[in-house]
Coordinates of C-alpha atoms and ligand atoms in Angstrom, one line a residue:
X8 CA -0.3 -0.3 0.0
X9 CA 1.2 3.2 -0.7
X10 CA 2.8 5.4 2.2
X11 CA 0.4 8.5 0.8
X12 CA -2.7 6.5 0.9
X13 CA -2.0 4.6 4.8
X14 CA -1.4 8.2 6.0
X15 CA -4.8 9.1 4.7
X16 CA -6.5 5.8 6.1
X17 CA -5.3 6.7 9.4
X18 CA -6.0 10.2 9.3
X19 CA -9.7 9.5 8.7
X20 CA -10.0 6.8 10.7
X21 CA -8.8 9.6 13.5
X22 CA -11.8 12.1 12.1
X23 CA -14.3 9.9 10.9
X24 CA -13.9 6.9 12.9
X25 CA -14.7 5.1 9.4
X26 CA -12.0 2.7 8.9
X27 CA -10.5 2.5 5.3
X28 CA -8.4 0.1 5.6
X29 CA -11.4 -2.7 6.3
X30 CA -12.7 -1.7 2.6
X31 CA -11.4 -3.2 -0.8
X32 CA -7.9 -1.2 -1.2
X33 CA -8.1 -0.8 -5.1
X34 CA -11.8 0.0 -5.3
X35 CA -11.6 2.3 -2.9
X36 CA -8.7 3.9 -4.0
X37 CA -9.7 4.1 -7.8
X38 CA -13.0 6.0 -6.6
X39 CA -11.4 8.6 -4.0
X40 CA -8.3 9.1 -6.3
X41 CA -10.8 10.1 -9.2
X42 CA -12.8 12.4 -7.2
X43 CA -9.6 14.7 -5.6
X44 CA -8.0 14.7 -9.1
X45 CA -11.3 16.2 -10.8
X46 CA -11.1 18.9 -7.8
X47 CA -7.2 19.6 -8.7
X48 CA -5.5 17.9 -5.3
X49 CA -2.7 16.2 -6.3
X50 CA -2.4 13.5 -3.3
X51 CA -4.2 12.0 -0.3
X52 CA -2.0 14.2 1.7
X53 CA -3.6 17.5 0.0
X54 CA -7.0 15.8 -0.1
X55 CA -7.2 15.3 3.9
X56 CA -6.0 18.7 4.5
X57 CA -8.5 20.1 2.5
X58 CA -11.2 17.7 3.8
X59 CA -9.8 19.1 7.1
X60 CA -10.2 22.8 6.1
X61 CA -13.5 22.5 4.4
X62 CA -16.6 20.2 5.6
X63 CA -18.2 20.8 2.0
X64 CA -14.7 18.7 0.7
X65 CA -15.3 16.3 3.9
X66 CA -19.0 15.6 3.1
X67 CA -18.3 15.1 -1.1
X68 CA -15.8 12.3 0.9
X69 CA -18.4 10.5 3.1
X70 CA -20.5 10.5 -0.2
X71 CA -18.3 9.0 -2.7
X72 CA -17.1 6.2 0.1
X73 CA -20.6 5.1 0.9
X74 CA -22.0 4.4 -2.8
X75 CA -25.7 4.8 -2.0
X76 CA -27.7 3.3 -4.9
X77 CA -30.2 1.3 -4.2
X78 CA -33.9 0.6 -5.8
X79 CA -37.4 -0.9 -4.8
X80 CA -37.9 -4.5 -4.7
X81 CA -33.8 -5.1 -6.0
X82 CA -33.6 -8.4 -7.7
X83 CA -36.7 -9.1 -7.2
X84 CA -36.6 -13.2 -7.7
X85 CA -34.9 -12.6 -4.1
X86 CA -38.0 -10.8 -2.7
X87 CA -40.2 -13.3 -4.0
X88 CA -38.3 -16.1 -2.1
X89 CA -38.9 -13.8 1.0
X90 CA -42.2 -13.6 0.9
X91 CA -43.0 -17.0 -0.5
X92 CA -40.8 -19.2 1.6
X93 CA -38.7 -17.4 4.1
X94 CA -41.4 -15.4 6.0
X95 CA -44.1 -17.7 6.3
X96 CA -41.7 -20.0 8.1
X97 CA -40.3 -17.0 10.4
X98 CA -44.0 -16.5 11.1
X99 CA -45.0 -19.5 11.8
X100 CA -42.3 -19.1 14.5
X101 CA -43.1 -16.1 16.2
X102 CA -45.9 -13.7 15.5
X103 CA -43.4 -10.6 16.2
X104 CA -40.4 -10.4 13.9
X105 CA -37.5 -8.3 14.8
X106 CA -36.0 -7.4 11.7
X107 CA -33.0 -5.4 10.9
X108 CA -32.2 -3.7 7.3
X109 CA -28.6 -3.0 7.4
X110 CA -26.7 -0.7 5.3
X111 CA -30.5 0.5 4.0
X112 CA -29.3 3.8 2.2
X113 CA -31.9 6.0 1.1
X114 CA -34.7 3.9 2.7
X115 CA -35.7 1.5 -0.4
X116 CA -35.0 -1.8 1.2
X117 CA -36.9 -1.4 4.5
X118 CA -39.5 0.0 2.7
X119 CA -39.6 -2.9 0.5
X120 CA -39.4 -5.1 3.4
X121 CA -42.8 -3.2 5.2
X122 CA -44.5 -3.8 1.7
X123 CA -43.9 -7.3 1.5
X124 CA -44.5 -8.0 5.2
X125 CA -47.9 -6.1 4.5
X126 CA -49.3 -9.2 2.7
X127 CA -49.1 -11.1 6.3
X128 CA -49.6 -8.3 8.9
X129 CA -51.5 -5.1 9.6
X130 CA -49.0 -2.3 9.2
X131 CA -48.8 -1.0 13.0
X132 CA -47.7 -4.2 14.5
X133 CA -44.8 -4.1 12.1
X134 CA -41.6 -2.7 13.3
X135 CA -38.0 -2.6 11.2
X136 CA -34.7 -1.1 12.2
X137 CA -32.8 0.6 9.6
X138 CA -29.2 1.3 9.7
X139 CA -26.7 3.0 7.7
X140 CA -23.2 4.7 8.1
X141 CA -24.3 8.1 6.0
X142 CA -26.5 10.6 7.4
X143 CA -27.4 12.0 3.8
X144 CA -28.5 8.8 3.1
X145 CA -30.9 8.1 6.5
X146 CA -32.5 11.5 5.7
X147 CA -33.3 10.7 2.1
X148 CA -35.1 7.6 3.5
X149 CA -36.8 9.8 6.0
X150 CA -38.2 12.0 3.4
X151 CA -39.3 9.1 1.6
X152 CA -39.2 10.6 -2.4
X153 CA -38.2 8.7 -4.6
X154 CA -37.4 8.8 -8.5
X155 CA -39.5 6.7 -11.1
X156 CA -36.6 4.4 -12.1
X157 CA -35.9 3.2 -8.6
X158 CA -40.0 1.9 -8.4
X159 CA -39.0 -0.1 -12.1
X160 CA -39.4 -3.6 -9.6
X161 CA -42.2 -2.5 -7.4
X162 CA -45.7 -4.0 -7.8
X163 CA -48.3 -2.2 -9.4
X164 CA -50.4 -3.2 -6.1
X165 CA -48.5 -1.5 -4.0
X166 CA -47.1 1.2 -6.0
X167 CA -51.4 2.5 -5.7
X168 CA -51.3 1.4 -1.9
X169 CA -48.4 3.1 -0.9
X170 CA -46.7 5.9 -3.3
X171 CA -48.4 9.0 -4.4
X172 CA -47.2 10.1 -7.7
X173 CA -45.9 14.0 -8.2
X174 CA -45.0 14.0 -11.4
X175 CA -41.8 11.9 -12.5
X176 CA -41.4 11.4 -8.7
X177 CA -42.7 9.0 -5.9
X178 CA -43.3 9.6 -2.4
X179 CA -43.8 6.8 -0.1
X180 CA -46.8 6.7 1.9
X181 CA -46.8 8.1 5.8
X182 CA -48.3 4.2 7.3
X183 CA -45.2 2.7 5.3
X184 CA -42.8 5.2 6.9
X185 CA -44.2 4.7 10.5
X186 CA -43.1 1.3 10.1
X187 CA -39.2 1.7 9.8
X188 CA -36.4 3.5 12.7
X189 CA -33.7 5.1 10.6
X190 CA -30.5 5.5 12.9
X191 CA -26.7 6.0 11.9
X192 CA -24.5 3.0 12.3
X193 CA -21.3 2.1 11.3
X194 CA -21.3 -1.7 10.9
X195 CA -17.4 -1.9 11.2
X196 CA -17.4 -0.4 14.2
X197 CA -20.3 -0.6 16.3
X198 CA -21.9 -3.4 18.2
X199 CA -25.3 -5.0 16.9
X200 CA -28.4 -6.0 19.0
X201 CA -29.5 -9.6 18.9
X202 CA -32.4 -12.0 18.7
X203 CA -33.2 -10.9 15.5
X204 CA -35.0 -13.1 13.3
X205 CA -33.8 -11.3 10.0
X206 CA -31.4 -9.7 8.9
X207 CA -31.0 -8.1 5.8
X208 CA -27.7 -6.8 4.9
X209 CA -26.9 -6.7 1.1
X210 CA -24.8 -4.9 -1.5
X211 CA -22.2 -3.4 1.3
X212 CA -20.1 -6.7 2.1
X213 CA -18.7 -6.5 -1.2
X214 CA -17.0 -3.5 -0.7
X215 CA -15.3 -4.7 2.4
X216 CA -11.9 -7.0 2.8
X217 CA -12.4 -10.8 3.5
X218 CA -11.4 -10.4 6.5
X219 CA -13.6 -7.6 7.3
X220 CA -16.5 -9.9 6.1
X221 CA -15.4 -12.8 7.7
X222 CA -16.2 -11.2 11.1
X223 CA -19.4 -9.6 10.4
X224 CA -20.8 -13.3 9.3
X225 CA -19.8 -14.1 12.7
X226 CA -21.2 -11.0 14.1
X227 CA -24.9 -11.1 12.2
X228 CA -24.7 -15.0 13.1
X229 CA -24.3 -14.2 16.8
X230 CA -27.2 -11.3 16.0
X231 CA -29.8 -13.8 15.3
X232 CA -31.7 -16.1 17.2
X233 CA -31.8 -19.6 16.5
X234 CA -33.8 -20.4 13.1
X235 CA -33.4 -16.7 12.2
X236 CA -32.0 -15.7 8.8
X237 CA -29.6 -13.6 7.1
X238 CA -30.6 -12.4 3.6
X239 CA -27.6 -11.0 1.5
X240 CA -27.1 -9.2 -1.8
X241 CA -26.9 -11.3 -5.3
X242 CA -23.1 -11.1 -5.5
X243 CA -22.7 -11.8 -1.9
X244 CA -22.6 -15.4 -1.5
X245 CA -21.0 -17.0 1.6
X246 CA -18.3 -19.4 1.2
X247 CA -18.5 -21.8 3.4
X248 CA -21.6 -21.1 5.5
X249 CA -21.4 -23.7 8.2
X250 CA -18.0 -22.3 9.3
X251 CA -20.0 -19.3 10.3
X252 CA -23.1 -21.4 11.7
X253 CA -25.1 -21.4 8.9
X254 CA -27.2 -23.5 6.7
X255 CA -28.6 -22.6 3.0
X256 CA -32.0 -21.9 3.2
X257 CA -32.3 -20.8 -0.3
X258 CA -30.0 -18.9 -2.5
X259 CA -28.6 -15.8 -0.8
X260 CA -30.7 -16.7 2.7
X261 CA -28.7 -18.5 5.4
X262 CA -30.3 -19.8 8.2
X263 CA -28.5 -19.8 11.9
X264 CA -28.2 -23.3 12.9
Ligands
SAM303 C1 -25.1 -0.2 -2.4 S1 -25.7 0.7 -1.2 C2 -27.1 -0.6 -0.5 C3 -28.3 -0.6 -0.3 C4 -29.0 -1.4 0.1 N1 -29.0 -2.5 1.1 C5 -29.5 -2.5 -1.2 O1 -28.7 -3.5 -1.4 O2 -30.0 -1.5 -2.5 C6 -24.6 0.5 0.5 C7 -24.6 1.3 1.6 O3 -23.8 0.7 2.7 C8 -23.6 1.7 3.2 N2 -22.0 1.5 4.3 C9 -20.9 1.2 3.5 N3 -20.0 1.5 4.8 C10 -20.7 1.1 6.0 C11 -20.6 0.7 7.4 N4 -18.9 0.6 7.7 N5 -21.4 0.7 8.0 C12 -22.9 0.7 7.7 N6 -23.0 1.1 6.5 C13 -22.3 1.2 5.3 C14 -23.2 3.0 2.7 O4 -23.7 4.3 3.1 C15 -24.3 2.7 1.6 O5 -25.6 3.0 1.8

């Protein structure tokens, strides 16, 4: 690792408590280098000094390193498996489910969960905990306004029921909003709650190093109740699930044994 980047990692950790060393190096470095070069800086050191001077530069850095892309019903077939196979089992074991959407970005994922759960439960008895490291993303999630392209996979029935259209934008309904509690949380630095029936953590582990992922799989396992399920993203298969005390319940679903 270059000295310049190494030093930057230490400085950023001190300033923000974000440990870039736990993110895949080549990818993160490329993304940040292209950002600072565009801004006219020539090294990570110079860039860090600018971050120290200007909160705008700091926010832009946070924005770039987090990658908030999301959409409702992302990889729809997997959500169908959740709806038709995983949730019926979980609900047969427990009437009130404890659910965590980890790295929930701008809210599409926890709101998708709420819409699917509404097929089984009254909205008033649904409660989803949703967290992300990025306060901006959380604010957008709370606002609940989305461009039409992020609704491509939303079934017509759900669109009619739970969104209000305003031009090319859609506002998620208040009753869905009320089912989700958002909070800032750094997966790589903060403790996890326990006794979850379902943890959804998708499309963030791909950015982490193998060591960080390894640690997180153990922590997710510990955070689930026995029989609880971890739902991961569609490029994030766990290699050797039994070594984390998981069994494959379906593709991208891991059940704690
Ligand atoms: C690509 S989005 C995934 C959103 C959603 N889960 C999905 O699959 O559509 C990745 C999210 O991970 C968040 N993130 C990155 N590092 C994180 C960390 N250490 N702790 C918590 N969230 C993190 C980013 O802020 C971003 O919102």
